[in-house]
Amino acid sequence: TFVGAPPAVEEAAFQAIKQAAALIDLEQHTGEHPRLGATDVCPFVPVRGVTLAECITMAQRLGRRVGEELGIAVYLYEAAATRPEREKLSAIRRGEYEVWKQEIGVDPAREPDFGPAEPRPWGATVIGARPFLIAYNIYLNTDDVSFANQIARAARFSSGGLRHVQALGFLVEGKAQVSMNLTDFEKTPIFRVQELVRREAARHGLAITHAELVGLIPQAALIDAARWYLQLDELTDDQILERRLELAGAAQASAASDVFAAPGPFVDAVAAATATPGGGAVAALAGSLGAALARMMAGLTLGRKKYADAAPLAEAIEREGARLQAALSEAIRADAAAFEAVLAAFRDKTLDDETRAARIELATIGAGEVPLGVARLGRDVARLAGRIVPAGNVNAATDGAAAAILARAAVEIAALNVRTNAVALQDRELAGRWLAEAEALVAATAAEARAVVAEAAQRGGFA
C-alpha cells in the first residue's frame, strides 16, 4: 500500500508492475491465494483530495500504458470496469493463471481491455478504482480448514452473509484462517464482522485465537470498534489523547512560526526561471486561499449569538472548506509533477517513436486533467462562498467575497492550462470534452463570483 499525489502514485504503480513482470514467472509460482498475474491487482483508492471519478481516469490511463509499453494484458475492474461482468475481481480471476493462459486469445470473454490477447509468463494485471478496502484475517484454534470455509460462507455477501464482505477459508501455517476483504467499513463495520465470525466459530466449539491486518486501515474504523466494544457512545475525536496532542502541536507550531514569511519560498520558486511551479500551481494556491477565506468567515460566524441560526451552515462550510483547501493544496504539487512528466516524456530518447508518442500522450492527459480538477474544485469554492456570505458574520462578508474572487481566478487560470494541453492532445474526443467542461466551469464560477460580490456589497452597505 502506498499513498501520495496522483501523478506520483500512478508512476509508482507502473514501475512496480514493470518490475514484477521482470522478476515473477507464473509458470513457476504456486500459492494459497488466487492470482492471475505477477502484479495481480492494482486498485486506485481515493483517500484525500481526489475523487473516485479521477481514480477511474487514472486506472484507465495506467491500464493503457501497461498494455502498450509492457505488453501485459490488462482488465479493468470495480468502478473502472468496462462491462458489468468484470466489476468483481473474482470473476476476472476465474480459473486463475492456469485457466486464463488456455483461454486468452481463444475465448472472446477473455479479451483484455488493454494489451495483447496472448499468454505470457507474467500473466495479466487487473487495474481499477474502488473505495477503501480493509484486508482482515481471523485465525481459529483448529487446523481443519473446512471450518474456516463454513464460517467464510456465512460471512460473505455472495453466500447470503454481510453486505460489503468478501471471505474465503485458508490453511495458513497450520491454522485455519478466515480471510476477508471489507469493502465498505462505514456500512458494514469491522466489529460486526468480528462478532459474526466469533458466533459462527462458537457453533463449532471453536474460538478466535487472533486477528491480522494486511496493509493500512483508516483510523475511523478502529474508533468505531472501540466505541462499540467499550460502549462509548459519546466518544469524540478530541477525547483521544494522540489526536488532541496532534491538534495542539499543530496550533503551537502555527503560532510559533512567522506565517507572513511562509509563502516566501513558493513565491520565489514561481519567480525563478524554471518551468515549474507555474500558472497551474498558482491556480491551485489561489483556490486553496479562497477555501481558507470561506472557512474564516464560517469560523467568525460560529459561537456568535447574533448568528446562532447560521451555526449549522457555518459548521458545514468549515468541514467542506477544509476538504477543498486540502485538495487544492495537494494540487499545487500535483500540477508541477504532471508537467514534469510531460517534459520527461519529451526528453526520453531511449524509446522508439511509437512508444515515445504514446508516453507523451499519457503525460499530456495527466497534465490536462490536474488543472481540470483544480477548476472543478475552484467552482466548488465559489459555491461555498455563495452559501456563507448571505448568512454569515457581516463583518467578514468582504472576506467571503474575496474567497469567490480567488476561486474565479483559480478556475480561469486552470482553464488556460486545460486549453493548452487540449491543443497537444491526440485524442480529439477527450480534448473536446475537456474544453466543453472548462468553458462551463469558467462561466458558472464567474456568475457565482459576481453574485457573491454583489451580496457582500449589499450586506456591507457599500453597494
CSV table of N, CA, C and O in Angstrom, one decimal, residues 336-424:
chain,number,residue,atom,x,y,z
A,336,ALA,N,2.7,20.6,-10.7
A,336,ALA,CA,4.1,20.6,-11.1
A,336,ALA,C,4.6,19.2,-11.5
A,336,ALA,O,5.3,19.1,-12.5
A,337,ALA,N,4.2,18.2,-10.8
A,337,ALA,CA,4.6,16.8,-11.1
A,337,ALA,C,4.0,16.4,-12.5
A,337,ALA,O,4.7,15.7,-13.3
A,338,ALA,N,2.8,16.8,-12.8
A,338,ALA,CA,2.2,16.4,-14.1
A,338,ALA,C,3.0,17.0,-15.2
A,338,ALA,O,3.2,16.4,-16.3
A,339,PHE,N,3.3,18.3,-15.1
A,339,PHE,CA,4.1,19.0,-16.2
A,339,PHE,C,5.5,18.4,-16.3
A,339,PHE,O,6.0,18.2,-17.4
A,340,GLU,N,6.1,18.1,-15.2
A,340,GLU,CA,7.4,17.5,-15.2
A,340,GLU,C,7.4,16.1,-16.0
A,340,GLU,O,8.3,15.7,-16.7
A,341,ALA,N,6.3,15.4,-15.8
A,341,ALA,CA,6.1,14.1,-16.5
A,341,ALA,C,6.0,14.3,-18.0
A,341,ALA,O,6.6,13.5,-18.8
A,342,VAL,N,5.4,15.4,-18.4
A,342,VAL,CA,5.4,15.7,-19.9
A,342,VAL,C,6.8,16.0,-20.4
A,342,VAL,O,7.2,15.5,-21.4
A,343,LEU,N,7.5,16.9,-19.6
A,343,LEU,CA,8.9,17.2,-20.0
A,343,LEU,C,9.7,15.9,-20.1
A,343,LEU,O,10.5,15.7,-21.1
A,344,ALA,N,9.6,15.0,-19.1
A,344,ALA,CA,10.4,13.8,-19.1
A,344,ALA,C,10.1,12.9,-20.3
A,344,ALA,O,10.9,12.3,-20.9
A,345,ALA,N,8.8,12.9,-20.7
A,345,ALA,CA,8.4,12.1,-21.9
A,345,ALA,C,9.0,12.6,-23.2
A,345,ALA,O,9.5,11.8,-24.0
A,346,PHE,N,9.0,13.9,-23.3
A,346,PHE,CA,9.6,14.5,-24.5
A,346,PHE,C,11.1,14.3,-24.5
A,346,PHE,O,11.7,14.1,-25.6
A,347,ARG,N,11.8,14.3,-23.4
A,347,ARG,CA,13.2,14.2,-23.3
A,347,ARG,C,13.7,12.8,-23.4
A,347,ARG,O,14.9,12.5,-23.6
A,348,ASP,N,12.9,11.8,-23.2
A,348,ASP,CA,13.3,10.4,-23.2
A,348,ASP,C,13.6,9.9,-24.7
A,348,ASP,O,12.7,9.6,-25.4
A,349,LYS,N,14.8,9.8,-25.0
A,349,LYS,CA,15.3,9.4,-26.4
A,349,LYS,C,15.5,7.9,-26.5
A,349,LYS,O,15.9,7.4,-27.5
A,350,THR,N,15.3,7.2,-25.4
A,350,THR,CA,15.6,5.7,-25.4
A,350,THR,C,14.5,4.9,-26.0
A,350,THR,O,14.7,3.8,-26.3
A,351,LEU,N,13.3,5.5,-26.1
A,351,LEU,CA,12.1,4.8,-26.6
A,351,LEU,C,12.0,5.0,-28.1
A,351,LEU,O,12.5,5.9,-28.7
A,352,ASP,N,11.4,4.0,-28.8
A,352,ASP,CA,11.1,4.1,-30.2
A,352,ASP,C,10.0,5.2,-30.4
A,352,ASP,O,9.3,5.6,-29.4
A,353,ASP,N,9.9,5.7,-31.6
A,353,ASP,CA,9.0,6.8,-31.8
A,353,ASP,C,7.5,6.5,-31.4
A,353,ASP,O,6.9,7.4,-30.8
A,354,GLU,N,7.0,5.3,-31.7
A,354,GLU,CA,5.6,5.0,-31.4
A,354,GLU,C,5.4,5.0,-29.8
A,354,GLU,O,4.5,5.5,-29.3
A,355,THR,N,6.3,4.3,-29.1
A,355,THR,CA,6.2,4.2,-27.7
A,355,THR,C,6.4,5.6,-27.0
A,355,THR,O,5.7,6.0,-26.1
A,356,ARG,N,7.3,6.4,-27.6
A,356,ARG,CA,7.5,7.7,-27.0
A,356,ARG,C,6.3,8.6,-27.3
A,356,ARG,O,5.9,9.4,-26.4
A,357,ALA,N,5.7,8.5,-28.4
A,357,ALA,CA,4.5,9.3,-28.7
A,357,ALA,C,3.3,8.9,-27.7
A,357,ALA,O,2.6,9.7,-27.2
A,358,ALA,N,3.2,7.6,-27.5
A,358,ALA,CA,2.2,7.1,-26.5
A,358,ALA,C,2.5,7.6,-25.1
A,358,ALA,O,1.6,8.0,-24.4
A,359,ARG,N,3.8,7.6,-24.7
A,359,ARG,CA,4.1,8.2,-23.4
A,359,ARG,C,3.8,9.6,-23.3
A,359,ARG,O,3.3,10.1,-22.3
A,360,ILE,N,4.1,10.4,-24.4
A,360,ILE,CA,3.8,11.8,-24.4
A,360,ILE,C,2.3,12.1,-24.2
A,360,ILE,O,1.8,12.9,-23.5
A,361,GLU,N,1.5,11.2,-25.0
A,361,GLU,CA,0.1,11.4,-24.9
A,361,GLU,C,-0.5,11.1,-23.5
A,361,GLU,O,-1.3,11.9,-23.0
A,362,LEU,N,0.0,10.1,-22.8
A,362,LEU,CA,-0.4,9.8,-21.5
A,362,LEU,C,0.0,10.9,-20.5
A,362,LEU,O,-0.8,11.3,-19.7
A,363,ALA,N,1.2,11.4,-20.7
A,363,ALA,CA,1.6,12.5,-19.8
A,363,ALA,C,0.8,13.8,-20.0
A,363,ALA,O,0.5,14.5,-19.1
A,364,THR,N,0.5,14.0,-21.3
A,364,THR,CA,-0.3,15.2,-21.6
A,364,THR,C,-1.7,15.1,-21.0
A,364,THR,O,-2.3,16.1,-20.6
A,365,ILE,N,-2.3,13.9,-21.0
A,365,ILE,CA,-3.6,13.7,-20.4
A,365,ILE,C,-3.5,14.0,-18.9
A,365,ILE,O,-4.4,14.7,-18.4
A,366,GLY,N,-2.5,13.6,-18.3
A,366,GLY,CA,-2.3,13.9,-16.8
A,366,GLY,C,-2.1,15.4,-16.6
A,366,GLY,O,-2.7,15.9,-15.7
A,367,ALA,N,-1.4,16.0,-17.5
A,367,ALA,CA,-1.2,17.5,-17.4
A,367,ALA,C,-2.4,18.3,-17.6
A,367,ALA,O,-2.5,19.4,-17.2
A,368,GLY,N,-3.4,17.7,-18.3
A,368,GLY,CA,-4.6,18.4,-18.6
A,368,GLY,C,-5.7,18.1,-17.5
A,368,GLY,O,-6.5,19.0,-17.2
A,369,GLU,N,-5.7,16.9,-17.0
A,369,GLU,CA,-6.7,16.6,-16.0
A,369,GLU,C,-6.4,17.2,-14.6
A,369,GLU,O,-7.4,17.4,-13.9
A,370,VAL,N,-5.2,17.4,-14.3
A,370,VAL,CA,-4.9,18.1,-13.0
A,370,VAL,C,-5.5,19.5,-12.9
A,370,VAL,O,-6.3,19.8,-12.0
A,371,PRO,N,-5.3,20.3,-13.9
A,371,PRO,CA,-5.9,21.7,-13.9
A,371,PRO,C,-7.4,21.6,-14.0
A,371,PRO,O,-8.2,22.4,-13.5
A,372,LEU,N,-7.9,20.6,-14.8
A,372,LEU,CA,-9.4,20.4,-14.9
A,372,LEU,C,-9.9,20.1,-13.5
A,372,LEU,O,-11.0,20.6,-13.1
A,373,GLY,N,-9.2,19.3,-12.7
A,373,GLY,CA,-9.7,19.0,-11.4
A,373,GLY,C,-9.6,20.3,-10.5
A,373,GLY,O,-10.5,20.5,-9.7
A,374,VAL,N,-8.6,21.1,-10.7
A,374,VAL,CA,-8.5,22.4,-10.0
A,374,VAL,C,-9.7,23.3,-10.3
A,374,VAL,O,-10.2,23.9,-9.4
A,375,ALA,N,-10.0,23.3,-11.6
A,375,ALA,CA,-11.2,24.1,-12.0
A,375,ALA,C,-12.5,23.7,-11.3
A,375,ALA,O,-13.3,24.5,-10.9
A,376,ARG,N,-12.6,22.3,-11.2
A,376,ARG,CA,-13.8,21.8,-10.5
A,376,ARG,C,-13.9,22.2,-9.1
A,376,ARG,O,-14.9,22.7,-8.5
A,377,LEU,N,-12.7,22.1,-8.4
A,377,LEU,CA,-12.6,22.5,-7.0
A,377,LEU,C,-12.8,23.9,-6.8
A,377,LEU,O,-13.5,24.4,-5.9
A,378,GLY,N,-12.2,24.8,-7.7
A,378,GLY,CA,-12.4,26.2,-7.6
A,378,GLY,C,-13.9,26.6,-7.8
A,378,GLY,O,-14.4,27.5,-7.0
A,379,ARG,N,-14.6,25.9,-8.7
A,379,ARG,CA,-16.0,26.2,-8.8
A,379,ARG,C,-16.8,25.9,-7.5
A,379,ARG,O,-17.6,26.6,-7.0
A,380,ASP,N,-16.3,24.8,-6.8
A,380,ASP,CA,-17.0,24.4,-5.6
A,380,ASP,C,-16.6,25.4,-4.5
A,380,ASP,O,-17.5,25.7,-3.6
A,381,VAL,N,-15.4,26.0,-4.5
A,381,VAL,CA,-15.1,27.1,-3.5
A,381,VAL,C,-16.0,28.3,-3.7
A,381,VAL,O,-16.5,28.9,-2.7
A,382,ALA,N,-16.2,28.7,-5.0
A,382,ALA,CA,-17.1,29.8,-5.2
A,382,ALA,C,-18.5,29.5,-4.7
A,382,ALA,O,-19.2,30.4,-4.1
A,383,ARG,N,-19.0,28.3,-4.9
A,383,ARG,CA,-20.3,28.0,-4.4
A,383,ARG,C,-20.3,28.0,-2.9
A,383,ARG,O,-21.4,28.4,-2.3
A,384,LEU,N,-19.2,27.6,-2.2
A,384,LEU,CA,-19.1,27.6,-0.8
A,384,LEU,C,-19.3,29.1,-0.3
A,384,LEU,O,-20.0,29.4,0.7
A,385,ALA,N,-18.5,30.0,-1.0
A,385,ALA,CA,-18.6,31.4,-0.6
A,385,ALA,C,-20.1,31.9,-0.8
A,385,ALA,O,-20.6,32.7,0.0
A,386,GLY,N,-20.7,31.4,-1.8
A,386,GLY,CA,-22.1,31.8,-2.1
A,386,GLY,C,-23.1,31.4,-1.0
A,386,GLY,O,-24.1,32.0,-0.9
A,387,ARG,N,-22.7,30.4,-0.3
A,387,ARG,CA,-23.6,29.9,0.8
A,387,ARG,C,-23.4,30.7,2.1
A,387,ARG,O,-24.3,30.9,2.8
A,388,ILE,N,-22.1,31.0,2.4
A,388,ILE,CA,-21.8,31.6,3.7
A,388,ILE,C,-22.0,33.1,3.7
A,388,ILE,O,-22.4,33.7,4.7
A,389,VAL,N,-21.7,33.8,2.6
A,389,VAL,CA,-21.8,35.3,2.6
A,389,VAL,C,-23.2,35.8,2.9
A,389,VAL,O,-23.3,36.7,3.7
A,390,PRO,N,-24.3,35.2,2.4
A,390,PRO,CA,-25.6,35.8,2.7
A,390,PRO,C,-26.0,35.6,4.2
A,390,PRO,O,-26.9,36.3,4.7
A,391,ALA,N,-25.5,34.6,4.9
A,391,ALA,CA,-25.9,34.2,6.2
A,391,ALA,C,-24.9,34.4,7.3
A,391,ALA,O,-25.2,34.5,8.5
A,392,GLY,N,-23.6,34.5,6.9
A,392,GLY,CA,-22.6,34.6,7.9
A,392,GLY,C,-22.3,35.9,8.5
A,392,GLY,O,-23.1,36.9,8.3
A,393,ASN,N,-21.3,36.0,9.3
A,393,ASN,CA,-21.0,37.3,10.0
A,393,ASN,C,-20.7,38.4,9.0
A,393,ASN,O,-19.9,38.3,8.2
A,394,VAL,N,-21.5,39.5,9.1
A,394,VAL,CA,-21.5,40.5,8.2
A,394,VAL,C,-20.1,41.2,8.2
A,394,VAL,O,-19.7,41.8,7.1
A,395,ASN,N,-19.5,41.2,9.3
A,395,ASN,CA,-18.2,41.9,9.4
A,395,ASN,C,-17.1,41.2,8.5
A,395,ASN,O,-16.0,41.7,8.3
A,396,ALA,N,-17.4,39.9,8.1
A,396,ALA,CA,-16.4,39.2,7.3
A,396,ALA,C,-17.0,39.0,5.9
A,396,ALA,O,-16.4,38.1,5.1
A,397,ALA,N,-18.0,39.7,5.5
A,397,ALA,CA,-18.6,39.5,4.2
A,397,ALA,C,-17.7,39.8,3.1
A,397,ALA,O,-17.7,39.1,2.1
A,398,THR,N,-16.8,40.8,3.2
A,398,THR,CA,-15.8,41.0,2.2
A,398,THR,C,-14.8,39.9,2.0
A,398,THR,O,-14.3,39.7,0.9
A,399,ASP,N,-14.5,39.3,3.1
A,399,ASP,CA,-13.6,38.1,3.1
A,399,ASP,C,-14.2,37.0,2.3
A,399,ASP,O,-13.6,36.3,1.5
A,400,GLY,N,-15.5,36.8,2.5
A,400,GLY,CA,-16.3,35.8,1.7
A,400,GLY,C,-16.3,36.2,0.2
A,400,GLY,O,-16.1,35.3,-0.6
A,401,ALA,N,-16.4,37.5,-0.1
A,401,ALA,CA,-16.4,37.9,-1.4
A,401,ALA,C,-15.0,37.6,-2.0
A,401,ALA,O,-14.9,37.2,-3.2
A,402,ALA,N,-14.0,37.9,-1.2
A,402,ALA,CA,-12.6,37.6,-1.7
A,402,ALA,C,-12.4,36.2,-2.0
A,402,ALA,O,-11.7,35.8,-3.0
A,403,ALA,N,-13.0,35.3,-1.2
A,403,ALA,CA,-13.0,33.8,-1.5
A,403,ALA,C,-13.5,33.5,-2.9
A,403,ALA,O,-12.9,32.7,-3.6
A,404,ALA,N,-14.6,34.1,-3.2
A,404,ALA,CA,-15.2,33.9,-4.5
A,404,ALA,C,-14.4,34.4,-5.7
A,404,ALA,O,-14.2,33.8,-6.7
A,405,ILE,N,-13.8,35.6,-5.4
A,405,ILE,CA,-12.9,36.2,-6.5
A,405,ILE,C,-11.7,35.3,-6.7
A,405,ILE,O,-11.2,35.1,-7.8
A,406,LEU,N,-11.1,34.8,-5.6
A,406,LEU,CA,-9.9,33.9,-5.7
A,406,LEU,C,-10.3,32.6,-6.4
A,406,LEU,O,-9.5,32.1,-7.2
A,407,ALA,N,-11.5,32.1,-6.1
A,407,ALA,CA,-12.0,30.9,-6.8
A,407,ALA,C,-12.1,31.1,-8.3
A,407,ALA,O,-11.8,30.3,-9.1
A,408,ARG,N,-12.7,32.3,-8.6
A,408,ARG,CA,-12.8,32.6,-10.1
A,408,ARG,C,-11.4,32.7,-10.7
A,408,ARG,O,-11.3,32.1,-11.9
A,409,ALA,N,-10.5,33.3,-10.1
A,409,ALA,CA,-9.1,33.3,-10.7
A,409,ALA,C,-8.6,31.9,-10.8
A,409,ALA,O,-7.9,31.6,-11.9
A,410,ALA,N,-8.8,31.1,-9.8
A,410,ALA,CA,-8.2,29.7,-9.9
A,410,ALA,C,-8.8,29.0,-11.1
A,410,ALA,O,-8.1,28.3,-11.8
A,411,VAL,N,-10.1,29.1,-11.3
A,411,VAL,CA,-10.8,28.4,-12.4
A,411,VAL,C,-10.3,28.9,-13.7
A,411,VAL,O,-10.1,28.2,-14.7
A,412,GLU,N,-10.2,30.3,-13.9
A,412,GLU,CA,-9.8,30.8,-15.2
A,412,GLU,C,-8.4,30.5,-15.5
A,412,GLU,O,-8.1,30.2,-16.7
A,413,ILE,N,-7.5,30.5,-14.5
A,413,ILE,CA,-6.1,30.1,-14.8
A,413,ILE,C,-6.0,28.6,-15.1
A,413,ILE,O,-5.3,28.2,-16.1
A,414,ALA,N,-6.7,27.8,-14.4
A,414,ALA,CA,-6.7,26.4,-14.6
A,414,ALA,C,-7.2,26.1,-16.0
A,414,ALA,O,-6.7,25.2,-16.7
A,415,ALA,N,-8.3,26.8,-16.4
A,415,ALA,CA,-8.9,26.6,-17.7
A,415,ALA,C,-7.9,26.9,-18.8
A,415,ALA,O,-7.9,26.2,-19.9
A,416,LEU,N,-7.0,27.9,-18.6
A,416,LEU,CA,-6.0,28.2,-19.6
A,416,LEU,C,-5.1,27.0,-19.8
A,416,LEU,O,-4.7,26.6,-20.9
A,417,ASN,N,-4.7,26.3,-18.7
A,417,ASN,CA,-3.8,25.1,-18.8
A,417,ASN,C,-4.6,24.0,-19.5
A,417,ASN,O,-3.9,23.2,-20.2
A,418,VAL,N,-5.8,23.8,-19.2
A,418,VAL,CA,-6.6,22.8,-19.9
A,418,VAL,C,-6.6,23.0,-21.4
A,418,VAL,O,-6.4,22.1,-22.2
A,419,ARG,N,-6.8,24.2,-21.8
A,419,ARG,CA,-6.9,24.6,-23.2
A,419,ARG,C,-5.5,24.3,-23.9
A,419,ARG,O,-5.4,23.7,-25.0
A,420,THR,N,-4.4,24.7,-23.2
A,420,THR,CA,-3.1,24.4,-23.7
A,420,THR,C,-2.8,23.0,-24.0
A,420,THR,O,-2.3,22.6,-25.0
A,421,ASN,N,-3.2,22.1,-23.0
A,421,ASN,CA,-2.9,20.7,-23.1
A,421,ASN,C,-3.9,20.0,-24.1
A,421,ASN,O,-3.5,19.0,-24.8
A,422,ALA,N,-5.1,20.6,-24.2
A,422,ALA,CA,-6.0,20.1,-25.2
A,422,ALA,C,-5.5,20.2,-26.6
A,422,ALA,O,-5.7,19.3,-27.5
A,423,VAL,N,-4.8,21.3,-26.9
A,423,VAL,CA,-4.3,21.5,-28.2
A,423,VAL,C,-3.3,20.4,-28.6
A,423,VAL,O,-3.2,20.0,-29.7
A,424,ALA,N,-2.5,20.0,-27.6
A,424,ALA,CA,-1.4,19.0,-27.9
A,424,ALA,C,-2.0,17.6,-27.9
A,424,ALA,O,-1.2,16.6,-28.2
